[in-house]
Amino acid sequence: RLRTILAWTGRGGMVTSSLILLASRYLAGRKAAQDHKLPHAIFVGIGALREYQLRKSVTTQLGQTPRFIDQRTPDGLGVLTAPSPRRIMSQWIRFMREALSILSETDPDFAKMDLLSTLTMRIHELAYLLALFESLYEIHPETRVYCSTADIPAHAACLAGFRVEYWQHGFLARTLVFPRFSAMVALTAYEGRYVADRVPGLALALGAPCTERAPVTETFAFA
């Protein structure tokens, strides 16, 4: 549906749609916001099966249980204080300017419609999450942040100034763009080295059980 709208409206439709999504995201965040003490440690994930073991390991390392945040829903992020509309708009304007600049260039790797739709779906989310983590950083910069994915929340937390640890929950795609994680607990040494080559200064550790010299082969998995 979005691509149909953008095919008719172009960049103007992207800006309008993004603003509507931003307003909806803000209202959902305000509704989900909870009034309680800020957590000293948070684990941001997607509810993947392996995350339960990862959170146990983080708890053992910390000596306390991190607050779990499900990044997929506003209710999950309601653990954190909702950011102000002014801060959110400031970030949205910043990213929208960058997006419009990108769209003015010729990129042989991406079709114009792919860029339009992707930016429309992601700009408002990044603006909201960066404002969210910036607000937390101003109040509680010593919060420990753990992420099980390299998705938008991880990028936002890193951009806000947090030292974010990446506790890998599943296999990686080569197309992933990694934020500036400070540390990674990898599933395999092969994948750990792959991420370390792309993130300068990354402190790398292997999660258990993990085989240092496991063979890397092409495999079909049927579930």
Tab-separated table of N, CA and C in Angstrom, residues 2 14-27 119-122 124-125:
chain	number	residue	atom	x	y	z
A	2	LEU	N	1.940	1.220	0.777
A	2	LEU	CA	2.830	2.374	0.840
A	2	LEU	C	3.464	2.645	-0.517
A	14	MET	N	6.565	10.731	0.730
A	14	MET	CA	7.458	10.181	1.742
A	14	MET	C	7.467	11.062	2.982
A	15	VAL	N	7.597	12.365	2.796
A	15	VAL	CA	7.643	13.299	3.925
A	15	VAL	C	6.329	13.263	4.696
A	16	THR	N	5.210	13.316	3.977
A	16	THR	CA	3.893	13.307	4.633
A	16	THR	C	3.639	12.004	5.375
A	17	SER	N	3.930	10.875	4.716
A	17	SER	CA	3.713	9.571	5.337
A	17	SER	C	4.593	9.405	6.566
A	18	SER	N	5.830	9.867	6.465
A	18	SER	CA	6.756	9.749	7.592
A	18	SER	C	6.275	10.562	8.787
A	19	LEU	N	5.735	11.744	8.525
A	19	LEU	CA	5.199	12.575	9.611
A	19	LEU	C	3.997	11.906	10.287
A	20	ILE	N	3.132	11.306	9.476
A	20	ILE	CA	1.975	10.605	10.036
A	20	ILE	C	2.434	9.431	10.898
A	21	LEU	N	3.404	8.669	10.399
A	21	LEU	CA	3.938	7.542	11.168
A	21	LEU	C	4.628	8.018	12.437
A	22	LEU	N	5.303	9.151	12.363
A	22	LEU	CA	5.979	9.702	13.535
A	22	LEU	C	4.966	10.092	14.607
A	23	ALA	N	3.888	10.755	14.198
A	23	ALA	CA	2.846	11.141	15.149
A	23	ALA	C	2.222	9.916	15.798
A	24	SER	N	1.972	8.883	14.997
A	24	SER	CA	1.406	7.653	15.518
A	24	SER	C	2.366	6.981	16.496
A	25	ARG	N	3.656	7.009	16.155
A	25	ARG	CA	4.674	6.399	17.022
A	25	ARG	C	4.775	7.140	18.345
A	26	TYR	N	4.699	8.451	18.286
A	26	TYR	CA	4.767	9.263	19.506
A	26	TYR	C	3.574	8.990	20.419
A	27	LEU	N	2.372	8.970	19.831
A	27	LEU	CA	1.167	8.735	20.628
A	27	LEU	C	1.187	7.343	21.261
A	119	LEU	N	13.047	4.329	3.415
A	119	LEU	CA	13.240	5.528	4.229
A	119	LEU	C	11.945	5.941	4.926
A	120	THR	N	10.835	5.808	4.207
A	120	THR	CA	9.543	6.165	4.812
A	120	THR	C	9.258	5.298	6.033
A	121	MET	N	9.581	4.016	5.961
A	121	MET	CA	9.284	3.094	7.052
A	121	MET	C	10.257	3.210	8.218
A	122	ARG	N	11.446	3.791	7.985
A	122	ARG	CA	12.479	3.751	9.022
A	122	ARG	C	12.841	5.100	9.643
A	124	HIS	N	11.087	7.667	10.770
A	124	HIS	CA	10.339	8.044	11.983
A	124	HIS	C	10.756	7.176	13.175
A	125	GLU	N	11.045	5.901	12.916
A	125	GLU	CA	11.417	4.988	14.005
A	125	GLU	C	12.787	5.347	14.566
